[in-house]
PDB file of C-alpha atoms in Angstrom:
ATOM      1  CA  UNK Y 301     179.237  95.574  47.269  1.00 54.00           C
ATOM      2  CA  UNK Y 302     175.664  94.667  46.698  1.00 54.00           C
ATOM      3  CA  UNK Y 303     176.631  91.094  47.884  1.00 58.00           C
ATOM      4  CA  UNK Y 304     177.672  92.541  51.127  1.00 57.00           C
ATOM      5  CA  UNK Y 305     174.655  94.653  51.498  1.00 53.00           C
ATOM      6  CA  UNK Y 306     172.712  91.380  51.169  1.00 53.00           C
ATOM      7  CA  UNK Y 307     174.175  90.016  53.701  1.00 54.00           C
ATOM      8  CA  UNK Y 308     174.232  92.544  56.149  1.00 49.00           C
ATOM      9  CA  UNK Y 309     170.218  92.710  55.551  1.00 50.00           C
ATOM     10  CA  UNK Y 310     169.985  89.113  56.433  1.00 55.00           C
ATOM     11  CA  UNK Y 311     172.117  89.010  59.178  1.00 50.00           C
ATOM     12  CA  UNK Y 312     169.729  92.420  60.766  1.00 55.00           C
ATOM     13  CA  UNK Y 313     166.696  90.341  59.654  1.00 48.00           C
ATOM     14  CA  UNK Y 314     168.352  87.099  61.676  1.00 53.00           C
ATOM     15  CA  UNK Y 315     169.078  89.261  65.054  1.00 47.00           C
ATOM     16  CA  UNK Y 316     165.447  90.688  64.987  1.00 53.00           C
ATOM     17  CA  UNK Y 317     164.127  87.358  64.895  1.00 52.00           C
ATOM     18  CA  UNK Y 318     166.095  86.051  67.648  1.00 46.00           C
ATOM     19  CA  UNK Y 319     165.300  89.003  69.782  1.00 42.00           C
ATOM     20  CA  UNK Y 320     161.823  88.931  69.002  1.00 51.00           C
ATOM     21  CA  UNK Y 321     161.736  85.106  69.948  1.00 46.00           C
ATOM     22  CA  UNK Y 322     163.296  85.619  73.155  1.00 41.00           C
ATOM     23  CA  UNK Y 323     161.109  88.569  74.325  1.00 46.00           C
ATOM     24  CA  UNK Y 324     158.230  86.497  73.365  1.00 50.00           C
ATOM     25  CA  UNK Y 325     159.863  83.910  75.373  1.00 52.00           C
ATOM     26  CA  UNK Y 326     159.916  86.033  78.732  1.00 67.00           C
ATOM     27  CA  UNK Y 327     157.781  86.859  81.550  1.00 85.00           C
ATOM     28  CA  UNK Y 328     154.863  89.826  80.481  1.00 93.00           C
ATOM     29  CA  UNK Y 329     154.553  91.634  84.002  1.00 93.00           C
ATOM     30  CA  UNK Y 330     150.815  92.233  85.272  1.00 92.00           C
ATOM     31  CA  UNK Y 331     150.006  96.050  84.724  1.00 92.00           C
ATOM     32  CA  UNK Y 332     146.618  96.318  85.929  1.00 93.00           C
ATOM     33  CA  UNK Y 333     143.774  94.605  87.993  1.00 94.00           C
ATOM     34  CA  UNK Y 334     140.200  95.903  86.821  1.00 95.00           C
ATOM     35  CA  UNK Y 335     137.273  94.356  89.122  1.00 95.00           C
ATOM     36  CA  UNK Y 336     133.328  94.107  88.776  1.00 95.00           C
ATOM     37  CA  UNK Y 337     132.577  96.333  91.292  1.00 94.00           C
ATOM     38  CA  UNK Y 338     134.006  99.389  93.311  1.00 95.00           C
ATOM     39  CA  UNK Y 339     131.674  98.897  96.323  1.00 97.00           C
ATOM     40  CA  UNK Y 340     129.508  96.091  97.536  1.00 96.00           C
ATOM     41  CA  UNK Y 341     126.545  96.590  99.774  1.00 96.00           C
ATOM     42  CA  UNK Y 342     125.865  93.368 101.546  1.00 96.00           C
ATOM     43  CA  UNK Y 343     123.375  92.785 104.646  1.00 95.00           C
ATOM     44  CA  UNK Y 344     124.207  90.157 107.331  1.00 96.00           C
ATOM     45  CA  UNK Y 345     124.723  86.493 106.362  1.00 94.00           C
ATOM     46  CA  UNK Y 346     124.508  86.849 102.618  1.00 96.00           C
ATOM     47  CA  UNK Y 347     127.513  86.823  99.892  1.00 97.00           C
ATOM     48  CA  UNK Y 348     128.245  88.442  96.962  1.00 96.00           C
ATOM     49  CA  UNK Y 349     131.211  87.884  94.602  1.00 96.00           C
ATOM     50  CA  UNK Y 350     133.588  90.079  92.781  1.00 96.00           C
ATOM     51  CA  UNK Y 351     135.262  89.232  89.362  1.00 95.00           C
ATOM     52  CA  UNK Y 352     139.225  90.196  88.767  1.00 94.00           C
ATOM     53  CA  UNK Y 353     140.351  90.790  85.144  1.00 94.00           C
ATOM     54  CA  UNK Y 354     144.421  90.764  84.996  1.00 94.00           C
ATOM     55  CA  UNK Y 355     145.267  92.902  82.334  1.00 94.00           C
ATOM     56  CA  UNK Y 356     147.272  93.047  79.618  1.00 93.00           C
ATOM     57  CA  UNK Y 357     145.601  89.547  79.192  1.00 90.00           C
ATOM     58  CA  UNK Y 358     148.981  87.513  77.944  1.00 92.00           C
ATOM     59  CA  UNK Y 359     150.321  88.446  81.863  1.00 92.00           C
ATOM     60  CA  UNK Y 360     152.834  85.926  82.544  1.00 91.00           C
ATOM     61  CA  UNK Y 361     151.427  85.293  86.222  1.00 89.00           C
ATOM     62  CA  UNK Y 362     147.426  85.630  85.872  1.00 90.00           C
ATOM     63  CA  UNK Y 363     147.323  84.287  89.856  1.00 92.00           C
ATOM     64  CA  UNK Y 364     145.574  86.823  92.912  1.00 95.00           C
ATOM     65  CA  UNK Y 365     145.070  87.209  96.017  1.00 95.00           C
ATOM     66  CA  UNK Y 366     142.425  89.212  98.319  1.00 96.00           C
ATOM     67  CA  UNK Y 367     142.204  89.875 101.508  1.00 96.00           C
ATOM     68  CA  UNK Y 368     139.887  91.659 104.142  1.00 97.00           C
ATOM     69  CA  UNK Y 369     140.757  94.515 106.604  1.00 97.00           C
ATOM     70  CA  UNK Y 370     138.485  93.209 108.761  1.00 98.00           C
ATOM     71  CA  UNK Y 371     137.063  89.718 108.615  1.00 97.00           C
ATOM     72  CA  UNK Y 372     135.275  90.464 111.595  1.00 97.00           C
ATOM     73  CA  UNK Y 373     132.873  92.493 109.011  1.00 97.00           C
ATOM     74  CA  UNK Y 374     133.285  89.940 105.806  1.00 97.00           C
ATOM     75  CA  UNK Y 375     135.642  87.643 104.637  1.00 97.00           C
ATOM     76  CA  UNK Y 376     136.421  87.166 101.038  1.00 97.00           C
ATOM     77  CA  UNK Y 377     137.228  83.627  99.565  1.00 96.00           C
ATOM     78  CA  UNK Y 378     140.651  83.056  96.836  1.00 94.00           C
ATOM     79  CA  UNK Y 379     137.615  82.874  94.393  1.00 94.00           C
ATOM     80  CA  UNK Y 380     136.634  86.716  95.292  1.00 95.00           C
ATOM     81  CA  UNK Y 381     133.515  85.134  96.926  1.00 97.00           C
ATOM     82  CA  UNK Y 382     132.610  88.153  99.891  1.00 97.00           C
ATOM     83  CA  UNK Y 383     130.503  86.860 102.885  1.00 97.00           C
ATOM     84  CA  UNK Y 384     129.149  89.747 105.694  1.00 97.00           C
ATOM     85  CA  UNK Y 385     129.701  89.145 109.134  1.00 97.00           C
ATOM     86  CA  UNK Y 386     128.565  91.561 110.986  1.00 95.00           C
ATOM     87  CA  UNK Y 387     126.873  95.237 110.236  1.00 94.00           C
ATOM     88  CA  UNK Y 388     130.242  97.536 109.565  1.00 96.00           C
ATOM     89  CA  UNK Y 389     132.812  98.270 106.547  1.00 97.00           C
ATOM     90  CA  UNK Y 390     135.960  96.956 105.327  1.00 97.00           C
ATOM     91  CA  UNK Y 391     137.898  96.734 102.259  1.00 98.00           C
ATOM     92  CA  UNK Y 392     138.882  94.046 100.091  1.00 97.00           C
ATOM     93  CA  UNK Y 393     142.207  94.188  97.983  1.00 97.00           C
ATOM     94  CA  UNK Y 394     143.345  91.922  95.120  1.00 97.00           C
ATOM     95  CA  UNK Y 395     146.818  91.802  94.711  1.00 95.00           C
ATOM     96  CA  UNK Y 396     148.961  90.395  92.189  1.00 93.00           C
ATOM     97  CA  UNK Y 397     152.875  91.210  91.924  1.00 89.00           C
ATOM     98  CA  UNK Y 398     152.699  94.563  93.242  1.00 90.00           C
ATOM     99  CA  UNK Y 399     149.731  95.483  91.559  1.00 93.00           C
ATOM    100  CA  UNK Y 400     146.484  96.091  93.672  1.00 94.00           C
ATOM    101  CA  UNK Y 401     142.679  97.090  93.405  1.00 96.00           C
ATOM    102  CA  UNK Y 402     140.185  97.422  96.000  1.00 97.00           C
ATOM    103  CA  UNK Y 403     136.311  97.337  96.663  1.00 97.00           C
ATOM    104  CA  UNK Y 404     134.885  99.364  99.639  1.00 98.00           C
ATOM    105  CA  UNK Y 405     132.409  97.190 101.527  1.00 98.00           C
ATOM    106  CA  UNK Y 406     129.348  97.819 103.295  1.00 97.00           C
ATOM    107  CA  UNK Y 407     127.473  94.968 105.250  1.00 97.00           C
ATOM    108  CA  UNK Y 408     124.013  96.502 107.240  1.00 96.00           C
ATOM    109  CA  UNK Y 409     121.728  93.816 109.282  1.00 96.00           C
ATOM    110  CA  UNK Y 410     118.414  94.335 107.262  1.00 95.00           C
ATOM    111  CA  UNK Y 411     114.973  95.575 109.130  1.00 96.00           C
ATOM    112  CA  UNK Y 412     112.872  92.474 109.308  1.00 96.00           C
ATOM    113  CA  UNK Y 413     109.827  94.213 110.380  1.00 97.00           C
ATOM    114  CA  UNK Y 414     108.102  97.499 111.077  1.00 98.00           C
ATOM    115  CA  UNK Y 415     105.358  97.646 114.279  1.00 98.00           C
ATOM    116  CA  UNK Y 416     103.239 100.853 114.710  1.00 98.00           C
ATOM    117  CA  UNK Y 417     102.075 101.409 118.272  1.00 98.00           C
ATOM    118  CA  UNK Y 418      98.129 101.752 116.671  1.00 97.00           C
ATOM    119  CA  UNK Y 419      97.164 100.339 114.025  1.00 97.00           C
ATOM    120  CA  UNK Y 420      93.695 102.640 114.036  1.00 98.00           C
ATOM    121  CA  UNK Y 421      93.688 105.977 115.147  1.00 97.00           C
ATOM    122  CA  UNK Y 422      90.151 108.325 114.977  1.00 92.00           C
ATOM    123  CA  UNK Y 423      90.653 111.932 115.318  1.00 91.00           C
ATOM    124  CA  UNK Y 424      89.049 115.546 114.489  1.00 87.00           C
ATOM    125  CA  UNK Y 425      90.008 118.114 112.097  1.00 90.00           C
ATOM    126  CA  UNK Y 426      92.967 120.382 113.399  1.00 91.00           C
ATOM    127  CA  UNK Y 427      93.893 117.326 116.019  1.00 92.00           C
ATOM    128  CA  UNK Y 428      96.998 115.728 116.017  1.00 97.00           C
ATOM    129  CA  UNK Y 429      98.178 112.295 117.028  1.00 98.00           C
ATOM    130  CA  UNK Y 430     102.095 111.188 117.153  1.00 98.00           C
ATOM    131  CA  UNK Y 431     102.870 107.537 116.271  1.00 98.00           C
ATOM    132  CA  UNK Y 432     105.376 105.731 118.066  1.00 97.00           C
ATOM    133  CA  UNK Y 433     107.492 103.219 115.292  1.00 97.00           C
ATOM    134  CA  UNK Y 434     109.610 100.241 116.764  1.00 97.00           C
ATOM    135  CA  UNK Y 435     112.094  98.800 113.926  1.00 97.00           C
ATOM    136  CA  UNK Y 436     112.742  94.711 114.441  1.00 97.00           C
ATOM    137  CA  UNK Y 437     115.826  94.116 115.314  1.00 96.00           C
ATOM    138  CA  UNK Y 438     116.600  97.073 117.175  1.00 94.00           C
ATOM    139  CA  UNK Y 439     120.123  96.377 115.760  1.00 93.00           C
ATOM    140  CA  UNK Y 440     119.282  96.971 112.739  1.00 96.00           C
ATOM    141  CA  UNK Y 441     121.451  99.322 109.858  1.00 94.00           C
ATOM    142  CA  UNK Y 442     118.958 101.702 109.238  1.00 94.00           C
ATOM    143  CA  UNK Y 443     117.199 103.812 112.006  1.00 94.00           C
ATOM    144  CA  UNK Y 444     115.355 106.454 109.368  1.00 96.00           C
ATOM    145  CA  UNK Y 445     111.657 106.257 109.241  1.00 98.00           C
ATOM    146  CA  UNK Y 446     109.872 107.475 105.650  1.00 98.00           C
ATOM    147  CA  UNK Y 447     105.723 108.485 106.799  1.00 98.00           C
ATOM    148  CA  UNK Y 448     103.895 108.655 104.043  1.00 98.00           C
ATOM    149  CA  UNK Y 449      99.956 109.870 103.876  1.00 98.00           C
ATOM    150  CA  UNK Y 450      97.700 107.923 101.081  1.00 98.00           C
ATOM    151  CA  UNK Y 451      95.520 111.392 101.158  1.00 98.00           C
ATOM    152  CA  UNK Y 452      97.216 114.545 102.287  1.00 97.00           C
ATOM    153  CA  UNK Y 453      94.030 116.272 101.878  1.00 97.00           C
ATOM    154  CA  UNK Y 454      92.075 113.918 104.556  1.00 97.00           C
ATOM    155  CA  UNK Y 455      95.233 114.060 107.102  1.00 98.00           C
ATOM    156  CA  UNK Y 456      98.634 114.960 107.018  1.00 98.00           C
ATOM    157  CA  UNK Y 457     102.370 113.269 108.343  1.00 98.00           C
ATOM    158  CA  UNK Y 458     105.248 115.235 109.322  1.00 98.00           C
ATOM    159  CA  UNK Y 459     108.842 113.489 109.920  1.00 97.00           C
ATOM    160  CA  UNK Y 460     108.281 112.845 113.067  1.00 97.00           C
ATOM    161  CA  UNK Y 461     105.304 110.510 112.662  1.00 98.00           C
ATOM    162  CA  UNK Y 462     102.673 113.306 113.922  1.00 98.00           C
ATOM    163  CA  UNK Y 463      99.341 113.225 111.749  1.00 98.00           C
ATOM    164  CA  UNK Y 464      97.158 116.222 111.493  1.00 98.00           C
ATOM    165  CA  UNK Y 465      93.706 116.044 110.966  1.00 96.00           C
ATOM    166  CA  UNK Y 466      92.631 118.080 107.823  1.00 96.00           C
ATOM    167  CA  UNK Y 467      89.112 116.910 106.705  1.00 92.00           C
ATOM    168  CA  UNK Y 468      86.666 114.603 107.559  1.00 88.00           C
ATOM    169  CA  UNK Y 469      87.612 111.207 105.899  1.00 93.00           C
ATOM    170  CA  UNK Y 470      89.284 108.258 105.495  1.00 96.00           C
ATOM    171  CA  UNK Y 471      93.129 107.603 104.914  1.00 98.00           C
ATOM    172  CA  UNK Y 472      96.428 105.238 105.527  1.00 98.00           C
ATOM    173  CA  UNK Y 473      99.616 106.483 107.105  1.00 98.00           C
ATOM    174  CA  UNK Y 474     102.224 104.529 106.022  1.00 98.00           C
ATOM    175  CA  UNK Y 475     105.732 103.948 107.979  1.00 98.00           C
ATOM    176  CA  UNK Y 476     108.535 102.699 105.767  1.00 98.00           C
ATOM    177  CA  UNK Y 477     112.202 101.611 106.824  1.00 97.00           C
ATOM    178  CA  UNK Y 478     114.392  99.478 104.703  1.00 94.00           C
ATOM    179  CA  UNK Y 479     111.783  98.096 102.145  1.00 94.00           C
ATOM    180  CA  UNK Y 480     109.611  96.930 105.394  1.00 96.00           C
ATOM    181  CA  UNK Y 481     106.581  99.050 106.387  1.00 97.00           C
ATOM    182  CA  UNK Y 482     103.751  99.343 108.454  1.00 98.00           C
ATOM    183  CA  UNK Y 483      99.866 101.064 107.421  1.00 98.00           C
ATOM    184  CA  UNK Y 484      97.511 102.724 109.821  1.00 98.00           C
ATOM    185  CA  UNK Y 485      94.126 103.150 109.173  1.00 98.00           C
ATOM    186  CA  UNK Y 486      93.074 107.166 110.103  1.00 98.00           C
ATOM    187  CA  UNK Y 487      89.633 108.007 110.651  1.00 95.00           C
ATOM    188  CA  UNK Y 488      89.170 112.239 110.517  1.00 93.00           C
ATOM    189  CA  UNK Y 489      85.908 113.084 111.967  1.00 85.00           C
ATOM    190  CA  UNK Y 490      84.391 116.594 111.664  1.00 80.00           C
ATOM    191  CA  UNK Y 491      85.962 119.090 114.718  1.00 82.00           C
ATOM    192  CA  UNK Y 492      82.295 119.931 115.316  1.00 85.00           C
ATOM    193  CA  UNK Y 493      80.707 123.530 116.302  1.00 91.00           C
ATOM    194  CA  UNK Y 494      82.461 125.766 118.557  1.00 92.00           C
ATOM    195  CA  UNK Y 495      80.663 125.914 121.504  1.00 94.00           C
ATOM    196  CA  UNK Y 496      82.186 128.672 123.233  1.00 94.00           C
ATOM    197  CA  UNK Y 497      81.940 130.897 120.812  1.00 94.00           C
ATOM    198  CA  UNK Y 498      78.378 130.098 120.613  1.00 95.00           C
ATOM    199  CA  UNK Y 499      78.331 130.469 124.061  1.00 96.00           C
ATOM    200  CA  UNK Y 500      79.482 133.848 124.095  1.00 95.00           C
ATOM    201  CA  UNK Y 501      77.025 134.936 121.067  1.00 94.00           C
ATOM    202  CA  UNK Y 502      73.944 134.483 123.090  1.00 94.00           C
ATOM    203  CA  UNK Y 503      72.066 137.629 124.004  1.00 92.00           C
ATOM    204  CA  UNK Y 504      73.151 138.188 127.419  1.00 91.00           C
ATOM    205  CA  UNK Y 505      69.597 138.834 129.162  1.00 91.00           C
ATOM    206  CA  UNK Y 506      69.396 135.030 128.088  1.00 94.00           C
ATOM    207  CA  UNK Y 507      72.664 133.873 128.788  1.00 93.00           C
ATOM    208  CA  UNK Y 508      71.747 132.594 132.408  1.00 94.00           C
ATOM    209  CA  UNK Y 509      69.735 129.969 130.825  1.00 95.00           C
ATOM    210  CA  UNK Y 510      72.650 128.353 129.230  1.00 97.00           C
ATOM    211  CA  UNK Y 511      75.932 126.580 130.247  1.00 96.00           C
ATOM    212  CA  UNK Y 512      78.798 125.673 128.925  1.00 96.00           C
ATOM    213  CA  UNK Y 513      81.000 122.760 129.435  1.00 94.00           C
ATOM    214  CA  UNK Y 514      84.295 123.665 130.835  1.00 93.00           C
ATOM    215  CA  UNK Y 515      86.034 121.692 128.370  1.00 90.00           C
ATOM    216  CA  UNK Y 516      83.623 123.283 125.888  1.00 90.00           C
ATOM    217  CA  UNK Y 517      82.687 119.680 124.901  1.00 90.00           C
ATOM    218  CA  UNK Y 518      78.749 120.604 125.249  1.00 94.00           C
ATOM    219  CA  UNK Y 519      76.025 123.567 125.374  1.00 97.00           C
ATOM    220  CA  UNK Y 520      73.254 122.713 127.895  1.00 97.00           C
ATOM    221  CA  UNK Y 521      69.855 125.111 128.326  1.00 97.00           C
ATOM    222  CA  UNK Y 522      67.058 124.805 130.672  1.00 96.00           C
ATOM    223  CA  UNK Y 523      63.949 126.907 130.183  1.00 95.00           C
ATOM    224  CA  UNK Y 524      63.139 126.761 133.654  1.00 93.00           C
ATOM    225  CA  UNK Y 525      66.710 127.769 135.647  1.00 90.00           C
ATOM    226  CA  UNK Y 526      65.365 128.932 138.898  1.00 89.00           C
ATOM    227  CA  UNK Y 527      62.962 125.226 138.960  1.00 86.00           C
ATOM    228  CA  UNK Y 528      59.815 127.816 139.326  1.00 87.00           C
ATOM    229  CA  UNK Y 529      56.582 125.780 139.342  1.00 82.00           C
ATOM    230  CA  UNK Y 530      54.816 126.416 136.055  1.00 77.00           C
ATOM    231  CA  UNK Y 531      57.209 128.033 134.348  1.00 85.00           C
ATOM    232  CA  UNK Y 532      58.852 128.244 131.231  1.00 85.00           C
ATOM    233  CA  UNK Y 533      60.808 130.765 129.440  1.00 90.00           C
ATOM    234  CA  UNK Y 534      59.605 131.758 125.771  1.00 92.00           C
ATOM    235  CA  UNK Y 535      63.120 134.046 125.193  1.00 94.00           C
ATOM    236  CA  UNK Y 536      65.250 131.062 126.726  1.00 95.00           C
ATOM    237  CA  UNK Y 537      63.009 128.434 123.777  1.00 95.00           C
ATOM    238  CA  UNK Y 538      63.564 131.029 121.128  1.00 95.00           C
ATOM    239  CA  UNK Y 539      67.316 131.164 121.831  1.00 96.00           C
ATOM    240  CA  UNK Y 540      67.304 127.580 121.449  1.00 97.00           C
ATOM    241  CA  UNK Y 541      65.299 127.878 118.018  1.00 96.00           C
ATOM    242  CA  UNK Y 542      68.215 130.343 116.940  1.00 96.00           C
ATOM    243  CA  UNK Y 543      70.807 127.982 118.396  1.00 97.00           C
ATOM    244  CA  UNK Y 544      69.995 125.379 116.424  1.00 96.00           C
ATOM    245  CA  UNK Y 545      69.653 127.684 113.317  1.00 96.00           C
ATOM    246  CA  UNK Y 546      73.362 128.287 114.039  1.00 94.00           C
ATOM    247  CA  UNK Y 547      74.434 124.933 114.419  1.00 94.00           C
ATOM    248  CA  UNK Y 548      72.617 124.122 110.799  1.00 93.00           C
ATOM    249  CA  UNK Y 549      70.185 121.674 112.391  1.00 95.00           C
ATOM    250  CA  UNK Y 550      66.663 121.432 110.403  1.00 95.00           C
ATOM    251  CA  UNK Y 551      63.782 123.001 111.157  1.00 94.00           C
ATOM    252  CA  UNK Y 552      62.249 119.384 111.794  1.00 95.00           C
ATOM    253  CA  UNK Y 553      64.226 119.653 115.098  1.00 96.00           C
ATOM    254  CA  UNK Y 554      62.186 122.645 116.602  1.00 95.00           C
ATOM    255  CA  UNK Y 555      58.799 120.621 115.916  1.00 95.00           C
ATOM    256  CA  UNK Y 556      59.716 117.608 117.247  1.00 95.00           C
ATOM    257  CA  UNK Y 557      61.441 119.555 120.475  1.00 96.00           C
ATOM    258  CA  UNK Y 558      57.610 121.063 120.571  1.00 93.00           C
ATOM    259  CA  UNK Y 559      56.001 118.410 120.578  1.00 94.00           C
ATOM    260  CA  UNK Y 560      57.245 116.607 122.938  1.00 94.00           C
ATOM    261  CA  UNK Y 561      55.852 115.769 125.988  1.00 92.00           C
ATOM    262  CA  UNK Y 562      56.884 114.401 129.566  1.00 90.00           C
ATOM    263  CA  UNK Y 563      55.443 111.149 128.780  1.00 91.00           C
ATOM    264  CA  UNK Y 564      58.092 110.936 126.146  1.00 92.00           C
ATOM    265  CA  UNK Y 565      61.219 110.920 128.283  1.00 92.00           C
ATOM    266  CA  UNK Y 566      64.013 111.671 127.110  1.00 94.00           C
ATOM    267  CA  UNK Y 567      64.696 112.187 123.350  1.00 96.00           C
ATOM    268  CA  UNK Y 568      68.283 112.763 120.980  1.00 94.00           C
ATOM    269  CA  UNK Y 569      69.312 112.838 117.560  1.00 96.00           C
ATOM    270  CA  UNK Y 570      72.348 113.152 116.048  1.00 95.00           C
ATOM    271  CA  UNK Y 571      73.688 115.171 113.552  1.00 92.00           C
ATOM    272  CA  UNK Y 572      76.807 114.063 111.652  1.00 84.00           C
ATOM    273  CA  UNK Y 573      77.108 116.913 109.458  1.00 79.00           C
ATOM    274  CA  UNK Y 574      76.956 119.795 112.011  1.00 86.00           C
ATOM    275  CA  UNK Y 575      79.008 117.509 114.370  1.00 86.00           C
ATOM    276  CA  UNK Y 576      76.618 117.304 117.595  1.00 93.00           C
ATOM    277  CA  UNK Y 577      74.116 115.512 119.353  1.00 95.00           C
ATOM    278  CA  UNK Y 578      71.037 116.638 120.275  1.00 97.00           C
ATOM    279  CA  UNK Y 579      69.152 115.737 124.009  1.00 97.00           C
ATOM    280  CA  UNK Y 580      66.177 117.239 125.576  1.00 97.00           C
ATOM    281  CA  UNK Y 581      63.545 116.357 127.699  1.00 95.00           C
ATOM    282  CA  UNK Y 582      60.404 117.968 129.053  1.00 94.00           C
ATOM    283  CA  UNK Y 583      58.309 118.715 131.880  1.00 90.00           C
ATOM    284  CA  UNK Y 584      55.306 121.016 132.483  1.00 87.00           C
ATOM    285  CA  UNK Y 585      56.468 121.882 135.777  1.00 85.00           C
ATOM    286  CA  UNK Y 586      60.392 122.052 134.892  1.00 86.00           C
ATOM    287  CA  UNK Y 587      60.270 122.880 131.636  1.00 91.00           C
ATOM    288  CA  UNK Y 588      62.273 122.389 128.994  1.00 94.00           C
ATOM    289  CA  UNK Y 589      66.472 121.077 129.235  1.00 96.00           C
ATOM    290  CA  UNK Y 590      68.387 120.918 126.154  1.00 97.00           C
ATOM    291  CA  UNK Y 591      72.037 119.542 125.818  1.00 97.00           C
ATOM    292  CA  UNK Y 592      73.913 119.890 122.564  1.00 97.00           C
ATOM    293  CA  UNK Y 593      77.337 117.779 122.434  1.00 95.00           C
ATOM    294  CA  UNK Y 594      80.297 117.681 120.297  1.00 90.00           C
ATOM    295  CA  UNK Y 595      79.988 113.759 118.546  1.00 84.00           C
ATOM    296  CA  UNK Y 596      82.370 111.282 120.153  1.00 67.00           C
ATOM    297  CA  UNK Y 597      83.224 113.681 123.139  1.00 64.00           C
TER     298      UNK Y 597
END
């Protein structure tokens, strides 16, 4: 008995062998593809290539395949080499047996350059300027335009590329598209007095001694309105004395408009701070004409 179970053992022991030897002898069937990447962003003209692992690794038949959906977008190589074509999307699929895997496939044509229609805009507090921003090709993937202020407090950008003047100062506006971009220098000068308000503050029984621009771009008064010979009104020069008072212009200013005489022509000074010019000029006969206007109206 124990010689028969003996060989019975041997003979199981022999069959598993064989059987073993013979599977190992067979074809292992491909179970899975696993590739670099999922998706591929790719602009015009370059490449980019994709790895395929065949898995389980002792796969009889470790041979692929790929293919495009559209080569008319990128083409793919038997080495999984990708090449764009043209801005668009396609898929490429790796087959082997009837296994596949797939990357999604975006090509864009690239912005090669960024032109502002100014390059140096100057404006006033509370003004606005809108610039227009050309993107080179005009074919190109991506249309969205990033502004960007270096100072927000100096001037501001909205979306649309429209700066607002906030302070007086210096900044750079900044349009970005696709890694390219294009800077603006911004000047913000001072918005200046407002003249009509001024206008409208002046004691009426001098008001007909003063005009106002109608663009309200400049203040002018005249001592003398009605050209009488001789003549020259003290309430129309002390509303001038206040005016500049108002406008924050020094006290120097009254003296030298004093002092001057016709022989002196005309005379100006400018006042960056309050925003305004300053010209007079005198006459004994005429009297005295002042004209206050807003800086670089």
């Amino acid at each position: 008995m124990k010689k028969i179970i003996i060989q019975l053992f041997i003979a199981t022991l022999t069959l598993t062998m064989i059987l073993s030897y013979f599977t190992a002898c067979g074809d292992v069937p491909v179970e899975n593809l696993v590739l670099s990447n999922a998706e591929l962003t790719i602009n015009v003209g370059n490449a980019s290539s994709v790895s395929c692992t065949v898995l389980p690794e002792n796969a009889t038949d470790q041979t692929v395949s790929w293919s495009s959906s559209n080569n008319a977008v990128a083409t793919v190589s038997n080495a999984g080499v990708i090449t764009a074509v043209s801005a668009g999307t396609c898929t490429i699929t790796v087959s082997s047996e009837d296994i596949t895997a797939t990357v999604n496939v975006i090509v864009k044509k690239p912005v090669e350059q960024v032109v502002l229609n100014k390059t140096d805009v100057t404006i006033k507090e509370e003004e606005t300027f809108t610039f227009t921003c050309t993107i080179v090709p005009n074919d190109a993937s991506e249309k969205n335009v990033t502004w960007t202020s270096s100072n927000s407090s100096v001037a501001t950008v909205n979306a649309n590329g429209t700066i607002t003047g906030v302070k007086a100062g210096t900044c750079t506006i900044t349009a970005s598209v696709d890694g390219k971009s294009a800077i603006a220098n911004i000047t913000i000068k001072e918005k200046g007095p407002d003249f009509k308000k001024l206008y409208n503050e002046i004691d009426s029984d001098v008001q007909y001694g003063w005009e106002l621009g109608s663009d309200g771009s400049y203040l002018m008064a005249d001592t003398n309105v009605y050209n009488l010979d001789d003549y020259s009104s003290s309430a129309i020069w002390y509303s001038i004395k206040n005016m500049n008072k108002k406008l924050g212009l020094p006290d120097s200013l009254n003296n030298d408009m004093a002092q001057t005489s016709w022989s002196m022509g005309r005379q100006n000074q400018t006042f960056e701070t309050a925003g305004v010019t300053v010209t007079w000029t005198y006459h004994p006969d005429k009297g005295m004409e002042v004209t206050y206007k807003l800086i670089n109206n």
